Amino acid sequence: MAHAQQLSTFYLDGLHFGIEVEKVQEIIRYQPTTRVPLASSVVEGLINLRGQIVTAIDLRARLQMPPRAGEALPTNVIVRVDDGAVSLLVDEIGDVVEVDEGTFEPSPDTVGGITRELVCGVYKLRDRLLLVLDTERAIQGVGESATGH
Amino acid sequence: MDQAGGELDEVVREFLVESHEGLDQLDRDLVALERAPTSQDRLASIFRTIHTIKGTCGFLSFGKLESVAHVGENLLSRLRDGRLTLNADITSALLAMVDAVRRMLADIEATGSDGDDDYAALVARLNDLQEALAPTAPDAEPRPSLVDEVAERTASAAVEEAFEQEVVVGATSAAPNGHAGGTAPQATARAAEQSEAHSSSVADTTIRVDVHLLDKLMNLVGELVLARNQILQFTSTQDDSSFIATSQRLNLVTTELQEGVMKTRMQPIGNIWAKFPRVVRDVAIACGKQVRVEMDGRETELDKTIIEAIKDPLTHVVRNAVDHGIEAPEKRVAAGKPAEGRLFMRAFHEGGQVNIEISDDGGGIDPEKLKQKALQRGLVHPDQLARMGEREILNLIFLPGFSTAEKITNVSGRGVGMDVVKTNIEKIGGTVDIQSKVGHGTTLKVKIPLTLAIIPALVVTSGGERYAIPQVSLLELVRLEADQARRAIESIHGAPVYRLRGNLLPLAYLSRELGHESSTEIATRASSASSDAVNIVVLQADGRQFGLVVESISDTEEIVVKPLGKQLKSITSFAGATIMGDGTVALILDVMGLAQRARVLSENHDRSIAEDARTDRASEVGTGERRTLLLLGMGDGGRLAVPLDLVDRLEEFAPDAVESAEGQQVVQYRGQILPLVHLADVLGGTREPRGSGAMQVVVSTHRGQTIGIVVDRILDIVEDTLEIRRPTRRHGLLGAAVIQNKVTDLVDVHGIIEQASPSLECAA
């Protein structure tokens, strides 16, 4: 049962998140985005990744966290999806962590709202908790903003 | 070759390239086969190659080549079936055949015919081998093993670079090994001459490249462009002249490289169309019809992958049009049409898409027949059918298992048909639509997104971001200086319009449509003394015009359309994105989507059809909401209103353009016959005497039926809340409403159309 898995980790509003390392294509530093009017506020904009147009999603906004404070610039975590790639904007990049299946537990019932929807579960690391992000869900439902003009 | 007709030229060229590839594969397979004589895969592969060559050259009437390939194929089929076992003898004979095929291909390339050489000996030899049922060595004469032969061939190939002439001699004498006797020396001499004359053959000037490799190259070039741009920026701070010169050269080379790589993926649609005249001719002859093919826009460029994907569907449509669409000559003459049918193919870029139209002037599709067929096959429920508009009925043709052919011909009508066409087009994100008029013909319209296509676009700015507008939608640019703009842009109750050469052009503000500014902000800014000049981009979508007000207009640029991620696909205002020269991303506006969003065009007709089955027409015009209305004046001073989204166009016709058909007034309009209805007649009033002045006509479509409503005066276009205060029983009206503080009658446009078109009455 002691099947080890590697997670690429990052921080958001003080929380420690992880994504399966195979899903992460690359990590690049922040670059200016082209805004997409009419899109939901979760969509930060578009970036040019070596000729490929990639949608950047503000994970803080997606997880309904308060906006990033101060001058700090987010980092792009580029994840592979069916039709190319999507960038997830995170506060800071952490290490690649090897986790033990045995330490995994689904989110407790007390975790509610959007977090419950987008987090598949938690790895109990020695010193803290590592939240596993469901990337497919995080990327889904990021369509047009509900508010028209 | 050069003197051959363009169409044949293309077919033959392709045949040559394919065959050369096939032969190279054949050489490798035959050698490998000798080591494993029973390998079914190899045998099958060889058989296929020869079979393809035979098939194609039979089609192109190269009889000699066909006969050689034919005996080769027979021999191979016995090998494949296990009735013969491969031995050195057979291998040599097969290699001799391959060489003979090669020689004939060279002849075809040089002279356009398969040569004068006599291959009877080779054919006889192949036939003999096929007859010899026992795979024992039939001849006492020692033969070189295949290995020797291959060695010889390889050796001769090595010499090739140095002595071209020698090579051909070596190669030919190696292969037939005396058996093809008489032909060899003769052929050798000729081949030698040719190789001098044509040092580069078709196969040498074309290579096939994996499209993915091209994709990768394109992305790399994109990166190179970015690096180039950074260097150019850096250059501007330098004054070393040789450095500047070098970066200039880098600039030019990069630009050319970028263009070149992009071009590798683009192909004119003419490449696939070139085959159609022949397809049409063959089908027409097979069904005893006369058909003329006309093409327009064959230079329209499409991405390679899209070209490949639409080839088969289009061929199917063309065959269908000839087989089912165009009638037999006698029938056409009887119907008063020329005996020769016309098949018209058109391609053009519009609204960020490639449009392909295939129309015939044949018998059209009879909706009644379609209905019967659909019921007969149980494809739709009778209730469902009763509610369908004409357009929906026509679209039944795309249902799987639907075929209208009364008899199954060898050309089409096997039940696999239009549904496959539709599926294939939709697979690449396109749409198919069919329009047909009984007795007049059928038009099939295919729209394909131009993902990856390069299009010229106008770059504009709004809210600090740049946006690209596909140039195909662009009609003109209008710039109004600030004080001029305050006068020329009239706001009719919130709906801004501009009088463009006397016609009202509805305006949409890009900043408002994209949510950068509210209407009030725009109005405040426009009325303030410090307002800027106004830039209007006059655009066309769905045959109608509107003006898009933008902050500033930069330039036109060739852009590469890139798709947006599926997270953003639902935003219809954007057709994609592109990477600008400086590496930043700019969104491409979808003119159609934007126009619909701004409500300067009518809503989707399909939707209104679906809705009016359930709702009564008074509520359909959307009472209680703000609507854009067309105000009309009647002779007696009465005011009438029509919701603008029910109006296709406003037209003027000279009174002498009016003709008569079936007792009804009609005009010729955009290649169609447009029935006219006088509003005054419908409402029981008297027509305003007009004399020789032009008639004002409101063109409107309902359930696929387009009519022109002749009105006395077109007053204005306004936006107001529509609320019917007093319903009416009067025919042609829905009721009275107060619009701009004046009592105005609402015209029942759909009712008028339905009454004017008896075919719709029963459907309603």
Coordinates of N, CA and C in Angstrom, one line a residue, chain B residues 370-556:
Chain B
L370 N -39.0 15.1 -48.3 CA -38.2 14.9 -47.1 C -39.0 14.5 -46.0
K371 N -40.1 15.1 -45.8 CA -41.0 14.8 -44.7 C -41.5 13.4 -44.8
Q372 N -42.0 13.0 -46.0 CA -42.4 11.6 -46.1 C -41.3 10.6 -45.8
K373 N -40.2 10.9 -46.3 CA -39.0 10.0 -46.1 C -38.7 9.9 -44.6
A374 N -38.7 11.0 -44.0 CA -38.3 11.0 -42.6 C -39.3 10.2 -41.7
L375 N -40.6 10.3 -42.1 CA -41.7 9.6 -41.4 C -41.5 8.1 -41.7
Q376 N -41.4 7.8 -43.0 CA -41.2 6.5 -43.5 C -40.1 5.7 -42.7
R377 N -39.0 6.4 -42.5 CA -37.9 5.8 -41.9 C -38.0 5.9 -40.3
G378 N -39.0 6.6 -39.9 CA -39.2 6.7 -38.4 C -38.1 7.6 -37.8
L379 N -37.6 8.5 -38.5 CA -36.5 9.4 -38.0 C -37.0 10.5 -37.1
V380 N -38.3 10.9 -37.4 CA -38.9 11.9 -36.6 C -40.3 11.6 -36.3
H381 N -40.8 12.1 -35.2 CA -42.2 11.9 -34.8 C -43.1 12.9 -35.6
P382 N -44.3 12.4 -36.0 CA -45.1 13.3 -36.8 C -45.4 14.6 -36.2
D383 N -45.6 14.6 -34.8 CA -45.9 15.9 -34.1 C -44.7 16.9 -34.3
Q384 N -43.5 16.3 -34.1 CA -42.3 17.0 -34.2 C -42.2 17.6 -35.6
L385 N -42.5 16.8 -36.6 CA -42.4 17.3 -38.0 C -43.4 18.4 -38.3
A386 N -44.6 18.3 -37.7 CA -45.6 19.4 -37.9 C -45.1 20.7 -37.4
R387 N -44.3 20.7 -36.4 CA -43.8 22.0 -35.8 C -42.6 22.6 -36.5
M388 N -42.1 21.8 -37.5 CA -40.8 22.2 -38.0 C -41.0 23.3 -39.1
G389 N -40.1 24.2 -39.1 CA -40.0 25.2 -40.2 C -39.3 24.6 -41.4
E390 N -39.4 25.4 -42.5 CA -38.9 24.8 -43.8 C -37.4 24.5 -43.6
R391 N -36.7 25.4 -42.9 CA -35.3 25.2 -42.8 C -34.9 24.0 -42.0
E392 N -35.7 23.8 -40.9 CA -35.5 22.6 -40.1 C -35.8 21.3 -40.9
I393 N -36.8 21.4 -41.8 CA -37.1 20.2 -42.6 C -36.0 19.9 -43.5
L394 N -35.4 21.0 -44.1 CA -34.3 20.7 -45.0 C -33.1 20.1 -44.3
N395 N -33.0 20.5 -43.0 CA -31.8 19.9 -42.3 C -32.0 18.5 -41.9
L396 N -33.2 17.9 -42.1 CA -33.5 16.5 -41.9 C -32.5 15.7 -42.7
I397 N -32.1 16.3 -43.8 CA -31.2 15.5 -44.8 C -29.9 15.1 -44.1
F398 N -29.6 15.8 -43.0 CA -28.3 15.5 -42.3 C -28.5 14.4 -41.3
L399 N -29.7 13.9 -41.1 CA -29.9 12.8 -40.1 C -29.2 11.5 -40.6
P400 N -28.7 10.8 -39.7 CA -28.0 9.5 -40.1 C -29.1 8.6 -40.7
G401 N -28.7 7.9 -41.8 CA -29.7 6.9 -42.4 C -30.6 7.6 -43.4
F402 N -30.4 8.8 -43.7 CA -31.3 9.5 -44.6 C -30.8 9.6 -46.0
S403 N -31.5 9.1 -46.9 CA -31.1 9.3 -48.3 C -32.3 9.5 -49.2
T404 N -32.3 10.6 -50.0 CA -33.5 10.9 -50.7 C -33.5 10.3 -52.1
A405 N -32.4 9.7 -52.4 CA -32.3 9.1 -53.8 C -33.4 8.1 -53.9
E406 N -34.2 8.2 -55.0 CA -35.3 7.2 -55.2 C -34.7 5.9 -55.5
K407 N -33.7 5.9 -56.3 CA -33.1 4.6 -56.6 C -31.6 4.7 -56.2
I408 N -31.1 3.6 -55.8 CA -29.7 3.6 -55.4 C -28.9 3.5 -56.6
T409 N -28.0 4.5 -56.8 CA -27.1 4.4 -58.0 C -25.8 4.0 -57.5
N410 N -24.9 3.8 -58.4 CA -23.5 3.5 -57.9 C -22.8 4.7 -57.5
V411 N -23.4 5.9 -57.7 CA -22.7 7.1 -57.3 C -23.0 7.5 -55.9
S412 N -24.2 7.5 -55.6 CA -24.6 7.9 -54.2 C -25.9 7.3 -53.9
G413 N -26.4 7.5 -52.7 CA -27.7 7.0 -52.3 C -27.6 5.7 -51.6
R414 N -26.6 5.4 -50.9 CA -26.5 4.2 -50.1 C -26.8 4.4 -48.6
G415 N -27.3 5.6 -48.3 CA -27.7 5.8 -46.9 C -26.6 6.4 -46.1
V416 N -25.3 6.2 -46.6 CA -24.3 7.0 -45.9 C -24.1 8.2 -46.7
G417 N -24.4 9.3 -46.1 CA -24.4 10.5 -47.0 C -24.2 11.7 -46.2
M418 N -25.2 12.5 -46.2 CA -25.0 13.9 -45.7 C -24.7 13.9 -44.2
D419 N -25.1 12.9 -43.5 CA -24.8 12.8 -42.1 C -23.3 12.7 -41.9
V420 N -22.6 11.9 -42.8 CA -21.2 11.8 -42.7 C -20.5 13.1 -43.0
V421 N -21.1 13.8 -44.1 CA -20.5 15.1 -44.4 C -20.6 16.0 -43.2
K422 N -21.7 16.0 -42.6 CA -22.0 16.9 -41.5 C -21.0 16.6 -40.3
T423 N -20.9 15.3 -40.0 CA -20.1 14.9 -38.9 C -18.6 15.3 -39.2
N424 N -18.2 15.1 -40.4 CA -16.8 15.4 -40.7 C -16.5 16.9 -40.6
I425 N -17.5 17.7 -41.1 CA -17.2 19.1 -41.0 C -17.3 19.6 -39.6
E426 N -18.2 19.0 -38.8 CA -18.3 19.4 -37.4 C -17.1 19.0 -36.6
K427 N -16.5 17.9 -37.0 CA -15.3 17.5 -36.3 C -14.2 18.5 -36.3
I428 N -14.1 19.3 -37.4 CA -13.1 20.3 -37.4 C -13.7 21.7 -37.0
G429 N -14.8 21.6 -36.3 CA -15.4 22.9 -35.8 C -16.2 23.7 -36.8
G430 N -16.6 23.1 -37.9 CA -17.3 23.8 -38.9 C -18.8 23.6 -38.8
T431 N -19.5 24.3 -39.6 CA -21.0 24.1 -39.6 C -21.4 23.9 -41.1
V432 N -22.5 23.2 -41.3 CA -23.1 23.0 -42.6 C -24.5 23.5 -42.6
D433 N -24.9 24.1 -43.6 CA -26.3 24.6 -43.8 C -26.7 24.3 -45.2
I434 N -28.0 24.1 -45.3 CA -28.5 23.8 -46.7 C -29.7 24.7 -47.0
Q435 N -29.7 25.2 -48.2 CA -30.8 26.0 -48.6 C -31.2 25.5 -49.9
S436 N -32.5 25.4 -50.1 CA -33.0 24.8 -51.4 C -34.3 25.4 -51.8
K437 N -34.5 25.5 -53.0 CA -35.8 26.0 -53.5 C -36.2 25.1 -54.6
V438 N -37.4 24.5 -54.5 CA -37.8 23.5 -55.5 C -37.8 24.2 -56.8
G439 N -37.2 23.5 -57.8 CA -37.2 24.0 -59.1 C -36.0 24.9 -59.4
H440 N -35.4 25.4 -58.4 CA -34.3 26.4 -58.6 C -32.9 25.9 -58.2
G441 N -32.9 24.9 -57.4 CA -31.6 24.4 -57.0 C -31.3 24.4 -55.5
T442 N -30.1 24.0 -55.2 CA -29.8 23.8 -53.8 C -28.4 24.4 -53.6
T443 N -28.2 25.0 -52.4 CA -26.9 25.5 -52.0 C -26.5 25.0 -50.7
L444 N -25.4 24.4 -50.7 CA -24.8 23.9 -49.4 C -23.7 24.8 -48.9
K445 N -23.9 25.3 -47.7 CA -22.9 26.3 -47.2 C -22.1 25.7 -46.1
V446 N -20.9 25.7 -46.2 CA -20.0 25.1 -45.2 C -19.2 26.2 -44.6
K447 N -19.1 26.3 -43.3 CA -18.3 27.3 -42.7 C -17.3 26.6 -41.8
I448 N -16.0 27.0 -42.0 CA -15.0 26.3 -41.3 C -14.2 27.4 -40.6
P449 N -13.9 27.2 -39.3 CA -13.1 28.2 -38.6 C -11.7 28.2 -39.2
L450 N -11.1 29.3 -39.2 CA -9.7 29.3 -39.8 C -8.6 29.2 -38.8
T451 N -8.8 28.3 -37.9 CA -7.8 28.0 -36.9 C -6.5 27.8 -37.6
L452 N -5.5 28.6 -37.2 CA -4.2 28.5 -37.8 C -4.0 29.2 -39.1
A453 N -5.1 29.7 -39.6 CA -5.0 30.4 -40.9 C -4.4 31.7 -40.7
I454 N -3.8 32.2 -41.6 CA -3.2 33.6 -41.5 C -4.2 34.5 -42.2
I455 N -4.6 35.6 -41.5 CA -5.6 36.5 -42.1 C -5.1 37.9 -41.9
P456 N -5.4 38.8 -42.8 CA -5.1 40.2 -42.6 C -6.1 40.7 -41.6
A457 N -5.7 41.5 -40.7 CA -6.6 42.0 -39.6 C -6.3 43.5 -39.3
L458 N -7.3 44.2 -38.9 CA -7.1 45.6 -38.5 C -6.9 45.5 -37.0
V459 N -5.9 46.3 -36.5 CA -5.7 46.3 -35.1 C -6.2 47.6 -34.5
V460 N -7.1 47.4 -33.5 CA -7.7 48.6 -32.8 C -7.4 48.5 -31.3
T461 N -7.7 49.6 -30.7 CA -7.5 49.6 -29.2 C -8.8 50.0 -28.5
S462 N -8.9 49.3 -27.4 CA -10.1 49.7 -26.5 C -9.7 49.3 -25.1
G463 N -9.9 50.2 -24.2 CA -9.6 50.0 -22.8 C -8.1 49.6 -22.6
G464 N -7.3 50.2 -23.4 CA -5.8 50.0 -23.3 C -5.3 48.7 -23.9
E465 N -6.2 47.8 -24.4 CA -5.8 46.6 -24.9 C -6.0 46.6 -26.5
R466 N -5.2 45.8 -27.1 CA -5.3 45.8 -28.6 C -6.2 44.6 -29.0
Y467 N -7.0 44.8 -30.0 CA -7.8 43.8 -30.5 C -7.7 43.7 -32.1
A468 N -7.8 42.5 -32.6 CA -7.7 42.4 -34.0 C -9.0 42.1 -34.6
I469 N -9.4 42.8 -35.7 CA -10.6 42.6 -36.4 C -10.3 42.0 -37.8
P470 N -10.8 40.8 -38.1 CA -10.5 40.2 -39.4 C -11.0 41.2 -40.5
Q471 N -10.1 41.4 -41.4 CA -10.3 42.4 -42.5 C -11.5 42.0 -43.4
V472 N -11.8 40.7 -43.5 CA -12.9 40.4 -44.3 C -14.2 41.0 -43.9
S473 N -14.3 41.3 -42.6 CA -15.6 41.9 -42.2 C -15.6 43.4 -42.3
L474 N -14.4 43.9 -42.7 CA -14.3 45.4 -42.7 C -14.7 46.0 -44.0
L475 N -15.5 47.0 -43.9 CA -16.0 47.7 -45.1 C -15.3 49.0 -45.2
E476 N -15.3 49.9 -44.2 CA -14.6 51.1 -44.3 C -14.3 51.7 -42.9
L477 N -13.5 52.7 -42.9 CA -13.2 53.4 -41.6 C -13.7 54.8 -41.7
V478 N -14.3 55.3 -40.6 CA -14.8 56.7 -40.6 C -14.2 57.4 -39.4
R479 N -13.6 58.5 -39.6 CA -13.1 59.3 -38.5 C -13.9 60.6 -38.4
L480 N -14.4 60.9 -37.2 CA -15.2 62.1 -37.0 C -14.4 62.9 -35.9
E481 N -14.1 64.1 -36.3 CA -13.5 65.0 -35.3 C -14.5 65.3 -34.2
A482 N -14.0 65.7 -33.0 CA -14.8 65.8 -31.9 C -16.1 66.6 -32.1
D483 N -16.0 67.8 -32.6 CA -17.2 68.6 -32.7 C -18.1 68.1 -33.8
Q484 N -17.5 67.5 -34.8 CA -18.3 66.9 -35.9 C -19.1 65.7 -35.3
A485 N -18.4 64.9 -34.4 CA -19.0 63.7 -33.9 C -20.2 64.1 -33.0
R486 N -20.1 65.2 -32.3 CA -21.2 65.5 -31.4 C -22.5 65.8 -32.2
R487 N -22.3 66.3 -33.5 CA -23.4 66.5 -34.3 C -23.9 65.3 -35.1
A488 N -22.9 64.6 -35.6 CA -23.2 63.5 -36.6 C -23.7 62.2 -35.9
I489 N -23.3 62.0 -34.7 CA -23.8 60.8 -34.0 C -25.0 61.1 -33.3
E490 N -26.1 60.6 -33.8 CA -27.4 60.9 -33.1 C -27.8 59.8 -32.2
S491 N -28.2 60.1 -31.1 CA -28.6 59.1 -30.1 C -30.1 59.0 -30.1
I492 N -30.7 58.0 -30.6 CA -32.1 57.9 -30.6 C -32.5 57.1 -29.4
H493 N -32.8 57.8 -28.4 CA -33.2 57.1 -27.1 C -32.3 56.0 -26.7
G494 N -31.0 56.4 -26.7 CA -30.0 55.4 -26.2 C -29.4 54.6 -27.3
A495 N -30.0 54.5 -28.5 CA -29.4 53.7 -29.5 C -28.7 54.6 -30.5
P496 N -27.4 54.6 -30.4 CA -26.6 55.6 -31.3 C -26.6 55.1 -32.7
V497 N -26.8 56.1 -33.6 CA -26.7 55.8 -35.0 C -25.9 56.9 -35.7
Y498 N -25.4 56.6 -36.9 CA -24.6 57.6 -37.6 C -25.2 57.5 -39.0
R499 N -25.4 58.7 -39.6 CA -25.9 58.7 -41.0 C -24.7 58.5 -41.9
L500 N -24.6 57.4 -42.5 CA -23.5 57.1 -43.4 C -24.1 57.2 -44.8
R501 N -23.7 58.3 -45.5 CA -24.2 58.5 -46.8 C -25.7 58.4 -46.9
G502 N -26.4 59.0 -45.9 CA -27.8 59.0 -45.9 C -28.5 57.8 -45.3
N503 N -27.8 56.7 -45.0 CA -28.4 55.5 -44.4 C -28.0 55.5 -42.9
L504 N -28.9 55.0 -42.2 CA -28.7 54.9 -40.7 C -27.8 53.7 -40.4
L505 N -26.7 54.0 -39.8 CA -25.8 52.9 -39.4 C -25.8 52.7 -37.9
P506 N -26.4 51.6 -37.5 CA -26.4 51.4 -36.0 C -25.0 51.3 -35.5
L507 N -24.7 51.9 -34.3 CA -23.4 51.9 -33.8 C -23.3 51.1 -32.5
A508 N -22.2 50.5 -32.3 CA -21.9 49.8 -31.1 C -20.5 50.3 -30.6
Y509 N -20.4 50.5 -29.3 CA -19.2 50.9 -28.7 C -18.4 49.7 -28.2
L510 N -17.2 49.5 -28.7 CA -16.4 48.4 -28.3 C -16.2 48.4 -26.8
S511 N -15.9 49.5 -26.3 CA -15.6 49.6 -24.9 C -16.8 49.2 -24.0
R512 N -18.0 49.5 -24.5 CA -19.2 49.1 -23.8 C -19.4 47.6 -23.9
E513 N -19.3 47.1 -25.2 CA -19.6 45.7 -25.4 C -18.6 44.8 -24.6
L514 N -17.4 45.3 -24.4 CA -16.4 44.5 -23.7 C -16.4 44.8 -22.2
G515 N -17.3 45.7 -21.8 CA -17.5 45.9 -20.4 C -16.5 46.9 -19.8
H516 N -15.8 47.6 -20.6 CA -14.8 48.6 -20.1 C -15.5 49.9 -19.6
E517 N -16.6 50.2 -20.3 CA -17.2 51.5 -20.0 C -18.7 51.2 -20.0
S518 N -19.5 52.0 -19.3 CA -20.9 51.9 -19.4 C -21.4 52.9 -20.4
S519 N -22.7 52.7 -20.8 CA -23.2 53.6 -21.8 C -23.2 55.1 -21.3
T520 N -23.5 55.2 -20.0 CA -23.5 56.6 -19.4 C -22.1 57.2 -19.5
E521 N -21.1 56.4 -19.2 CA -19.7 57.0 -19.2 C -19.4 57.4 -20.7
I522 N -19.9 56.6 -21.6 CA -19.6 57.0 -23.0 C -20.3 58.2 -23.4
A523 N -21.6 58.3 -22.9 CA -22.4 59.5 -23.2 C -21.7 60.8 -22.6
T524 N -21.3 60.6 -21.4 CA -20.7 61.8 -20.7 C -19.5 62.2 -21.4
R525 N -18.6 61.2 -21.8 CA -17.4 61.6 -22.4 C -17.6 62.2 -23.8
A526 N -18.6 61.7 -24.5 CA -18.9 62.2 -25.8 C -19.4 63.7 -25.8
S527 N -20.2 64.0 -24.7 CA -20.7 65.3 -24.7 C -19.8 66.3 -24.0
S528 N -18.8 65.8 -23.3 CA -17.8 66.8 -22.7 C -17.0 67.5 -23.8
A529 N -16.6 68.7 -23.4 CA -16.0 69.6 -24.4 C -14.6 69.0 -24.8
S530 N -14.0 68.2 -23.9 CA -12.7 67.8 -24.2 C -12.7 66.4 -24.9
S531 N -13.8 66.0 -25.5 CA -13.9 64.7 -26.1 C -13.0 64.6 -27.3
D532 N -12.6 63.4 -27.6 CA -11.6 63.1 -28.7 C -12.4 62.8 -30.0
A533 N -11.6 62.7 -31.0 CA -12.2 62.3 -32.3 C -12.8 60.9 -32.1
V534 N -13.8 60.5 -32.9 CA -14.4 59.2 -32.9 C -14.0 58.4 -34.1
N535 N -13.6 57.2 -33.8 CA -13.2 56.3 -34.9 C -14.3 55.2 -35.1
I536 N -14.9 55.2 -36.3 CA -15.9 54.2 -36.5 C -15.4 53.2 -37.5
V537 N -15.4 51.9 -37.1 CA -15.0 50.8 -38.0 C -16.3 50.3 -38.6
V538 N -16.6 50.4 -39.9 CA -17.8 50.0 -40.4 C -17.6 48.5 -40.8
L539 N -18.4 47.7 -40.2 CA -18.3 46.2 -40.3 C -19.5 45.6 -41.0
Q540 N -19.3 44.4 -41.4 CA -20.4 43.7 -42.0 C -20.5 42.3 -41.4
A541 N -21.7 41.9 -41.0 CA -21.9 40.6 -40.5 C -23.2 40.1 -41.0
D542 N -23.2 38.9 -41.5 CA -24.5 38.3 -41.9 C -25.2 39.2 -42.9
G543 N -24.4 39.9 -43.8 CA -25.0 40.7 -44.8 C -25.5 42.1 -44.3
R544 N -25.3 42.4 -43.1 CA -25.8 43.7 -42.6 C -24.6 44.5 -42.1
Q545 N -24.8 45.8 -42.0 CA -23.7 46.7 -41.6 C -23.9 47.3 -40.3
F546 N -22.9 47.5 -39.6 CA -23.0 48.3 -38.3 C -21.6 48.9 -38.1
G547 N -21.6 49.9 -37.3 CA -20.4 50.7 -37.0 C -19.9 50.3 -35.6
L548 N -18.6 50.1 -35.5 CA -18.0 49.8 -34.2 C -17.1 50.9 -33.8
V549 N -17.5 51.6 -32.7 CA -16.7 52.7 -32.3 C -15.5 52.2 -31.4
V550 N -14.3 52.6 -31.8 CA -13.1 52.1 -31.1 C -12.3 53.3 -30.6
E551 N -11.4 53.1 -29.7 CA -10.6 54.2 -29.1 C -9.7 54.7 -30.2
S552 N -8.9 53.8 -30.8 CA -8.0 54.2 -31.8 C -7.8 53.0 -32.8
I553 N -7.3 53.4 -34.0 CA -7.1 52.4 -35.0 C -5.6 52.4 -35.3
S554 N -4.9 51.2 -35.2 CA -3.5 51.2 -35.4 C -3.1 51.0 -36.8
D555 N -3.3 49.7 -37.2 CA -2.7 49.3 -38.5 C -3.3 48.0 -38.9
T556 N -3.1 47.6 -40.2 CA -3.5 46.3 -40.5 C -2.2 45.4 -40.5

